[in-house]
Each structure stands twice: as C-alpha cells, then as structure tokens.
CSV table of C-alpha atoms and ligand atoms in Angstrom, one decimal:
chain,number,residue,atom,x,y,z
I,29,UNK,CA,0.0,0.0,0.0
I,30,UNK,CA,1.5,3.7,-1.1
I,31,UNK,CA,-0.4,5.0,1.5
I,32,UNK,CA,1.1,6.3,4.3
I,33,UNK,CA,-0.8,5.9,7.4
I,34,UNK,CA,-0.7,9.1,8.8
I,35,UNK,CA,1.6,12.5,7.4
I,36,UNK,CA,2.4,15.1,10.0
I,37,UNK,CA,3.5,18.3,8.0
I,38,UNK,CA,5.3,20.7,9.9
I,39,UNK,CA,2.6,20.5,13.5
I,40,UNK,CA,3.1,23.5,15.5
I,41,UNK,CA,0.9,24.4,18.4
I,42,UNK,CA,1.4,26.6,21.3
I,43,UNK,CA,-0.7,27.3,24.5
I,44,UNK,CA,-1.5,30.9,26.1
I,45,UNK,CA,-1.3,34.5,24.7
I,46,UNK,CA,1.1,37.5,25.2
I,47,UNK,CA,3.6,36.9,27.7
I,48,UNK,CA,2.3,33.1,29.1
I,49,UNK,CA,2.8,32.2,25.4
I,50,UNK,CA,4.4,28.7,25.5
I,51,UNK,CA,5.2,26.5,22.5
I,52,UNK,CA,4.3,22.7,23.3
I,53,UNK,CA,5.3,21.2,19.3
I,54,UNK,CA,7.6,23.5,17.5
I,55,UNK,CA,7.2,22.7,13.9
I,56,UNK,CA,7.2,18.0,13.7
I,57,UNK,CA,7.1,16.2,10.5
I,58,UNK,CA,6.7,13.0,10.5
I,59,UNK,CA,5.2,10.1,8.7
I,60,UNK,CA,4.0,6.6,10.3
I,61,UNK,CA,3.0,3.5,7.6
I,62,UNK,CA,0.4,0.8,8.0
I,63,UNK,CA,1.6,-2.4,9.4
I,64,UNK,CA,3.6,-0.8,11.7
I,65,UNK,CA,3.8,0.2,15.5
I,66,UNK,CA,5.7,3.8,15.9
I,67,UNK,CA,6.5,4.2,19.9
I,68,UNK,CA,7.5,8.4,20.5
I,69,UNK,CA,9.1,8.4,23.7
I,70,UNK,CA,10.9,12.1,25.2
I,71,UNK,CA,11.1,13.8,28.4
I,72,UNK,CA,7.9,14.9,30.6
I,73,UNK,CA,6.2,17.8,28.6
I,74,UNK,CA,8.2,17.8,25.4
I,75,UNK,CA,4.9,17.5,23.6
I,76,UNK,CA,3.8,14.2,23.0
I,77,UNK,CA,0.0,13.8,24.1
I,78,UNK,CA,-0.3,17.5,22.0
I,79,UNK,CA,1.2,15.6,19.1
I,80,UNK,CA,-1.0,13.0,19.4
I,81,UNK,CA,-4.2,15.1,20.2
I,82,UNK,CA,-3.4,16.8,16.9
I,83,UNK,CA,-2.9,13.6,15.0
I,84,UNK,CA,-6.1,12.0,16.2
I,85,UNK,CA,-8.5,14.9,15.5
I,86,UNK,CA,-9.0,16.8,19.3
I,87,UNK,CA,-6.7,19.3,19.3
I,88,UNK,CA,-6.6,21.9,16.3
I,89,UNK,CA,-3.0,22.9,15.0
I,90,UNK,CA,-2.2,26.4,15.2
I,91,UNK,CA,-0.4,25.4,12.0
I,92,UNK,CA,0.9,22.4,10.0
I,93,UNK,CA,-1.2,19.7,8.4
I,94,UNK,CA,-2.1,16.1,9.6
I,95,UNK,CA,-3.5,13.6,6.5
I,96,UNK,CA,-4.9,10.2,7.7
I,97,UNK,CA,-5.8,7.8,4.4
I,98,UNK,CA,-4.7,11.0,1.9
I,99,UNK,CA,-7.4,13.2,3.7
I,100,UNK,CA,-6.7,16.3,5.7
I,101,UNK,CA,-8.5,15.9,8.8
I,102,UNK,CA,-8.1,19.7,9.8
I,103,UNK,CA,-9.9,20.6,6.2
I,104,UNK,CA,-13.0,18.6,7.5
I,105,UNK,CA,-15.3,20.2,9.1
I,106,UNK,CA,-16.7,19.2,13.0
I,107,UNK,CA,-19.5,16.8,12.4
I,108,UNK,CA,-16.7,15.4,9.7
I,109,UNK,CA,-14.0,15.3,12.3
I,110,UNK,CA,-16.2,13.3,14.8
I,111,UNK,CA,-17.1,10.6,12.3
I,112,UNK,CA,-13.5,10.3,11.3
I,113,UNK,CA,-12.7,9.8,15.3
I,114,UNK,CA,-15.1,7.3,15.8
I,115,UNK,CA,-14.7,5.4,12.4
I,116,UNK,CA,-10.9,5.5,12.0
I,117,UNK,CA,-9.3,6.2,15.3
I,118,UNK,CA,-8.9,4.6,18.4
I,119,UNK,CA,-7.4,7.0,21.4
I,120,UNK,CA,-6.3,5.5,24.8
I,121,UNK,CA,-6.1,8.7,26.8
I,122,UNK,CA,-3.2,9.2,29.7
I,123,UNK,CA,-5.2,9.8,31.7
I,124,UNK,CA,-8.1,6.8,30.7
I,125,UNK,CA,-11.6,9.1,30.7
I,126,UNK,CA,-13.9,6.3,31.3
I,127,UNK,CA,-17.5,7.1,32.0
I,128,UNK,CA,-18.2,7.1,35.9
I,129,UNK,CA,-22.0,6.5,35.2
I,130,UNK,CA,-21.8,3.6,33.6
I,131,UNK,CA,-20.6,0.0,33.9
I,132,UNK,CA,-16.8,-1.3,32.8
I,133,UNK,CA,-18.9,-3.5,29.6
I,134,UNK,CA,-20.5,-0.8,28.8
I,135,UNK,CA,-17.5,1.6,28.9
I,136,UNK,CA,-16.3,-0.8,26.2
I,137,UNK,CA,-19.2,-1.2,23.9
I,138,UNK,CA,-19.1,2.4,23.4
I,139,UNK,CA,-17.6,3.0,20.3
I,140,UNK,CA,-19.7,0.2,19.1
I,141,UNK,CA,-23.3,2.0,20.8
I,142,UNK,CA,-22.1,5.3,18.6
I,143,UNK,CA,-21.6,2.9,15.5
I,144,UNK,CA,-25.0,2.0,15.8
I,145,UNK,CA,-24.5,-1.7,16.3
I,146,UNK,CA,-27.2,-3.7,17.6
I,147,UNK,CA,-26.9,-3.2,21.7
I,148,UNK,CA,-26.9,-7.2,22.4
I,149,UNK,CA,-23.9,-7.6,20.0
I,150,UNK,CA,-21.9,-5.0,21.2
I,151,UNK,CA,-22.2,-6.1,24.7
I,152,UNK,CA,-21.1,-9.9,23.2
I,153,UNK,CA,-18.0,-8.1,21.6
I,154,UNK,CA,-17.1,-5.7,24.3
I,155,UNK,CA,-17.1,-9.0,27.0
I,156,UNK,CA,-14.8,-10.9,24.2
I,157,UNK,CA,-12.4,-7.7,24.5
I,158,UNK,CA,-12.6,-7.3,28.7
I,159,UNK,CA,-11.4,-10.7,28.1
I,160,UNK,CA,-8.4,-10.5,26.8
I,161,UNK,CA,-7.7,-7.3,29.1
I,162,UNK,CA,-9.1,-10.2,32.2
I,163,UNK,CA,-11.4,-8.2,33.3
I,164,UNK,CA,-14.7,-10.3,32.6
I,165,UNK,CA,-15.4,-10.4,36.1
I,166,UNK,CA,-15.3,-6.6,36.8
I,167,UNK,CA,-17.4,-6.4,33.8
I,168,UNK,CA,-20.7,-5.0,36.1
I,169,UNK,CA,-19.2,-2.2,38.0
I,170,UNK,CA,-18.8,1.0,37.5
I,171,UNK,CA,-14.9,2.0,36.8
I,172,UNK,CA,-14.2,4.3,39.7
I,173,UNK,CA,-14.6,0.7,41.9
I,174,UNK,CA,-11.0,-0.8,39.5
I,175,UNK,CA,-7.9,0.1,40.5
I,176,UNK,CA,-5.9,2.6,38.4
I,177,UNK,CA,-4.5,-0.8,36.2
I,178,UNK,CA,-7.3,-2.2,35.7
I,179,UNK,CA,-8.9,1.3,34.4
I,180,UNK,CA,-6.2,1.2,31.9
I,181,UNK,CA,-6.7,-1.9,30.6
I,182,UNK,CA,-10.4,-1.1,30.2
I,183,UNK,CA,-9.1,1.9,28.1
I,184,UNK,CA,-7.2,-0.1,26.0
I,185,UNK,CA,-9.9,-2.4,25.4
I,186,UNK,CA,-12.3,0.5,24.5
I,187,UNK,CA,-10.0,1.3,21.8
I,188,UNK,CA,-9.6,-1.5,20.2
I,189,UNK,CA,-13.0,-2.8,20.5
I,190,UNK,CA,-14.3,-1.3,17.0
I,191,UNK,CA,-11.0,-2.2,15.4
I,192,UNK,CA,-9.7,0.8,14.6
I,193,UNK,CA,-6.9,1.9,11.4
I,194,UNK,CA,-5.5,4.0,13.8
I,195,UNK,CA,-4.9,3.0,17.2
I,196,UNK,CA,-3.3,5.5,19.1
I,197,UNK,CA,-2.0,5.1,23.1
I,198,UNK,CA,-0.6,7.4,25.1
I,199,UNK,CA,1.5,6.1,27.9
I,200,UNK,CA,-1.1,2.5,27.8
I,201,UNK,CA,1.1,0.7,30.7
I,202,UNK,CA,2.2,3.6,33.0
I,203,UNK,CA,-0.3,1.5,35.7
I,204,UNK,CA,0.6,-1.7,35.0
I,205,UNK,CA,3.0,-4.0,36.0
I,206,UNK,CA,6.1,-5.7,33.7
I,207,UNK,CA,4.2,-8.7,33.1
I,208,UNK,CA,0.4,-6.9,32.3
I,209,UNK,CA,2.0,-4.1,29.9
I,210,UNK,CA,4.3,-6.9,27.9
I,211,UNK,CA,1.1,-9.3,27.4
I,212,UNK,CA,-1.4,-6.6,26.7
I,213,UNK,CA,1.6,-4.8,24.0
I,214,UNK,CA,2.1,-8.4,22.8
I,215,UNK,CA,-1.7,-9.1,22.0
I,216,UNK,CA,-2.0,-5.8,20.1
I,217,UNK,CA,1.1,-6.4,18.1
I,218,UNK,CA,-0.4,-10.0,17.3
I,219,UNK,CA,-4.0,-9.3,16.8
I,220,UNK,CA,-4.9,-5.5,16.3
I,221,UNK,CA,-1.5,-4.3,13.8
I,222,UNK,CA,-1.9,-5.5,10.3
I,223,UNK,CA,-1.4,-4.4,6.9
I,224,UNK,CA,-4.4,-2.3,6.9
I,225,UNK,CA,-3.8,-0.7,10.7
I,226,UNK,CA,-1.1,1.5,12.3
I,227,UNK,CA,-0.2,2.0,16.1
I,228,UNK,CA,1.4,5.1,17.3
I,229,UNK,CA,2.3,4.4,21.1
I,230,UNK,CA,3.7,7.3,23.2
I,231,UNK,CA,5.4,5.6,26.5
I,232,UNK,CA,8.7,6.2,29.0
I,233,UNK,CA,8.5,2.0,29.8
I,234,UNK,CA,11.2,0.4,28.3
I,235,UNK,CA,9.9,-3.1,28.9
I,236,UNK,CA,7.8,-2.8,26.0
I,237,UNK,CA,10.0,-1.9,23.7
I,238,UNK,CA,10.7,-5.2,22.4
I,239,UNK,CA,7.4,-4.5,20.4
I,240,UNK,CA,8.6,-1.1,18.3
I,241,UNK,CA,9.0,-1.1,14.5
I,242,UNK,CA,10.8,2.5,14.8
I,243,UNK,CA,11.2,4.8,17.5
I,244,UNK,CA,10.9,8.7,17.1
I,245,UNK,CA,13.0,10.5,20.3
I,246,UNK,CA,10.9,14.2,21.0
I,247,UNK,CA,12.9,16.9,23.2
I,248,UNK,CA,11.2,20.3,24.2
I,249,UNK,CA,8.4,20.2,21.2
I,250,UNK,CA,11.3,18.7,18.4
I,251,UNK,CA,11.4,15.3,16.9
I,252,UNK,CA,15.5,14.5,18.0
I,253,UNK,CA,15.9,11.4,16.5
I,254,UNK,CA,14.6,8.8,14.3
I,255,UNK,CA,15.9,5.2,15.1
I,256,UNK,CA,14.9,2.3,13.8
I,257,UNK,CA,14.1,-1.7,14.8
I,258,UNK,CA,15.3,-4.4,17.4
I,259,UNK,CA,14.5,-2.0,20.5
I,260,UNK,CA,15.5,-4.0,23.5
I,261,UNK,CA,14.9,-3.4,27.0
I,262,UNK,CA,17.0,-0.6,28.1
O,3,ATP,N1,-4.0,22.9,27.6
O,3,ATP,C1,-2.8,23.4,27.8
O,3,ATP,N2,-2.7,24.6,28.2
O,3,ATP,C2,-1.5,25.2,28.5
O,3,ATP,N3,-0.3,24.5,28.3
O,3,ATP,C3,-0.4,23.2,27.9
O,3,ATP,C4,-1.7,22.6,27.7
O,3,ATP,N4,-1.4,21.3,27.3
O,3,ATP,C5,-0.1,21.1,27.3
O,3,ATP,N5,0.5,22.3,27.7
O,3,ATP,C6,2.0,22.5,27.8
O,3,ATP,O1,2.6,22.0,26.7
O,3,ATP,C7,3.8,21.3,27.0
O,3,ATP,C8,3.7,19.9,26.4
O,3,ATP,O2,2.7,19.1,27.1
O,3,ATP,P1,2.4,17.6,26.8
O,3,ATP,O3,1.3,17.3,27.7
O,3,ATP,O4,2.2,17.5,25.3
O,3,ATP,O5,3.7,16.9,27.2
O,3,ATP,P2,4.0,15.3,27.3
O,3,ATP,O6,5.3,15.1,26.5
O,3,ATP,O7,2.8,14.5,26.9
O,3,ATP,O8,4.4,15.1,28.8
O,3,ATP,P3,4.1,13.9,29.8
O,3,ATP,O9,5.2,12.9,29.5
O,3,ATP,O10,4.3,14.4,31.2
O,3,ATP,O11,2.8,13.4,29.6
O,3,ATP,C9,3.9,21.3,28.5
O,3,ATP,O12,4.8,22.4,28.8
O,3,ATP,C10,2.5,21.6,29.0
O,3,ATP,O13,2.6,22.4,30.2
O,4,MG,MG1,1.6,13.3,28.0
C-alpha cells in the first residue's frame, strides 16, 4: 500500500497568549505507515499527548497539516471530524476518561453503541475484549470501583473494541506491572497491527519496547531522532 498511514507536515501548536505564550510542538514532521507500531518516547512535557491530540482529531494545530488515508482531517469540518474519530481512530487517553456512570462493559461497547450496532452484539464483543484485558469479572461495575491498572486496561480495550486503522496510546502501561504491559503490548502487536492498521504508542516504559517497529525521540516540542528496529529493554 503507497499510502502512508498518517503525514504530519510541519505541526506547531502553542498554549496561552502574550507573555504566558508557551510552544508545546515546535514545527514536527513525520510520517507513520500501515503495518507498523511507531513508539515516540521524550522527556515529561516535550509535547507528546499535544502531538497525538493533533494527529487523532482533538486538538486543532495552530499550523501544520495532519493527513490520515490522503485526507486532511483539519480541512473537515466538526461533524466530519467526529465521524473520522469514531470510524478511523482509536485513542487510549493518559489519563483513561472512562464514564463514571456507567458499567466497565459498557464503557467498552461504546464505540460500538455510537456505531450504531445492535446493543446485544456490542455487549457480546465488548465482553470478548474485557477478556483479553481479564477483566470479565469486573465487567458489572462502575470504573471508579477498578484500581488505576485495571482502568487502563479497560481503556485499551475500549479502543480497540471497534477495530480501529488508527490506534493510538498514550503512555497504555504507565499503571501496569512488567508482566500486564508486555502481554497486553504483545496481543495488540499480534492481533490488532496488520497491513491495513497503524499504532502510534507514546510511553517512557522500556519493557515494551521489544514490540517497536521504529522509535521517534521528542525533546522540548522537536522530533530528535529517528531510530529504527530491534529495541530491547534498556
Ligand atoms: N491545555 C494546555 N494549556 C497550556 N499548556 C499546555 C496545555 N497542554 C499542554 N501544555 C503544555 O505543553 C507542553 C507539552 O505538554 P504535553 O502534555 O504535550 O507533554 P508530554 O510530552 O505529553 O508530557 P508527559 O510525558 O508528562 O505526559 C507542556 O509544557 C505543557 O505544560
Ligand atoms: Mg503526555
């Protein structure tokens, strides 16, 4: 496939006005291809979850262009942007955003509620997906009663429930053990990447590493360094 993936042309955005004006991505280029899983690691605030807020359609480049699948995403307009969020992204947040209201399946079925699947199926394929994350028996309560781990892993399964091109995680095992991160990174690797899909993983954890087809190195709102293939524990 010519393809690429996804195209990041020259991404700046900065934060604040006059004086508070700060610079979080400084002008990043970048391209990421299907069939392959693109880790971005780089110091606390150098501008990663902005990088991949603009990528996946949430956060609006001051300038600079993103295409997914030869389309610009910042030409669309809202409406636009939110259908190509829900049908070709999938986002595992830092910081997880899971619905307090309602239970962990039903966290997961979401992206397959907004597709409009039939409610008994999604509940069928969000249980197949909690799982592989082991988490069928939490699958009644409400997330706020998981521990921090186990709220990620309900994340991750969100996302990939509906099988996105695009799967995107930012920091996915920052709450989970050695063990947990390497077999949940290993399933997506095995099941989710294909020739069709693309993972771009943002992370500091060098135990899963192992797992990353290239490696691009971000310092203070720059891409660094490009590297590429058999990452190893550090
Ligand atoms: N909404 C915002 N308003 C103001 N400044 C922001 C905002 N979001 C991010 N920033 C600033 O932009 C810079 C980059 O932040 P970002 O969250 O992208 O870093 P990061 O690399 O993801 O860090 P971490 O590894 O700690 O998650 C930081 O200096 C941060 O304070
Ligand atoms: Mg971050």
């Amino acid at each position: 496939m010519s393809e690429r993936a996804v195209k990041a042309i020259e991404l700046v955005k900065w934060f604040g006005e006059g004086a508070a004006k700060t610079y979080a991505v400084k002008g990043i280029s970048f391209e990421a291809n299907f069939g392959e899983m693109l880790y971005i690691v780089g110091p606390s605030g150098s501008g990663k979850t902005t990088l991949l807020s603009m990528i996946s359609g949430i956060l609006r480049p001051n300038s600079g262009t993103v295409v997914i699948h030869g389309q610009e995403i910042w030409k669309l307009g809202n409406n636009a942007i939110a259908d190509f969020r829900l049908n070709t992204i999938g986002f595992v947040f830092q910081d997880y955003h899971l619905f307090p209201k309602l239970t962990t399946l039903e966290n997961v079925a979401i992206p397959l509620i907004l597709k409009k699947q039939d409610w008994k199926k999604a509940m069928d394929t969000a249980m197949e997906f909690l799982e592989v994350v082991e988490l069928k028996e939490r699958a009644s309560l409400p997330p706020l009663k998981l521990s921090g781990g186990e709220q990620q892993r309900v994340a991750i399964a969100r996302a990939i429930v509906s099988r996105p091109d695009i799967l995107i995680l930012d920091e996915p095992t920052a709450s989970l053990d050695g063990n947990t991160g390497k077999k949940i990174l290993g399933f997506v690797k095995e099941n989710v990447l294909n020739e069709h899909r693309c993972i771009l993983i943002v992370t500091h954890d060098s135990r899963i590493f192992e797992y990353a087809d290239r490696m691009i190195k971000m310092e203070d709102g720059k891409i660094v360094e490009v590297l590429s293939g058999g990452f190893d524990e550090e």
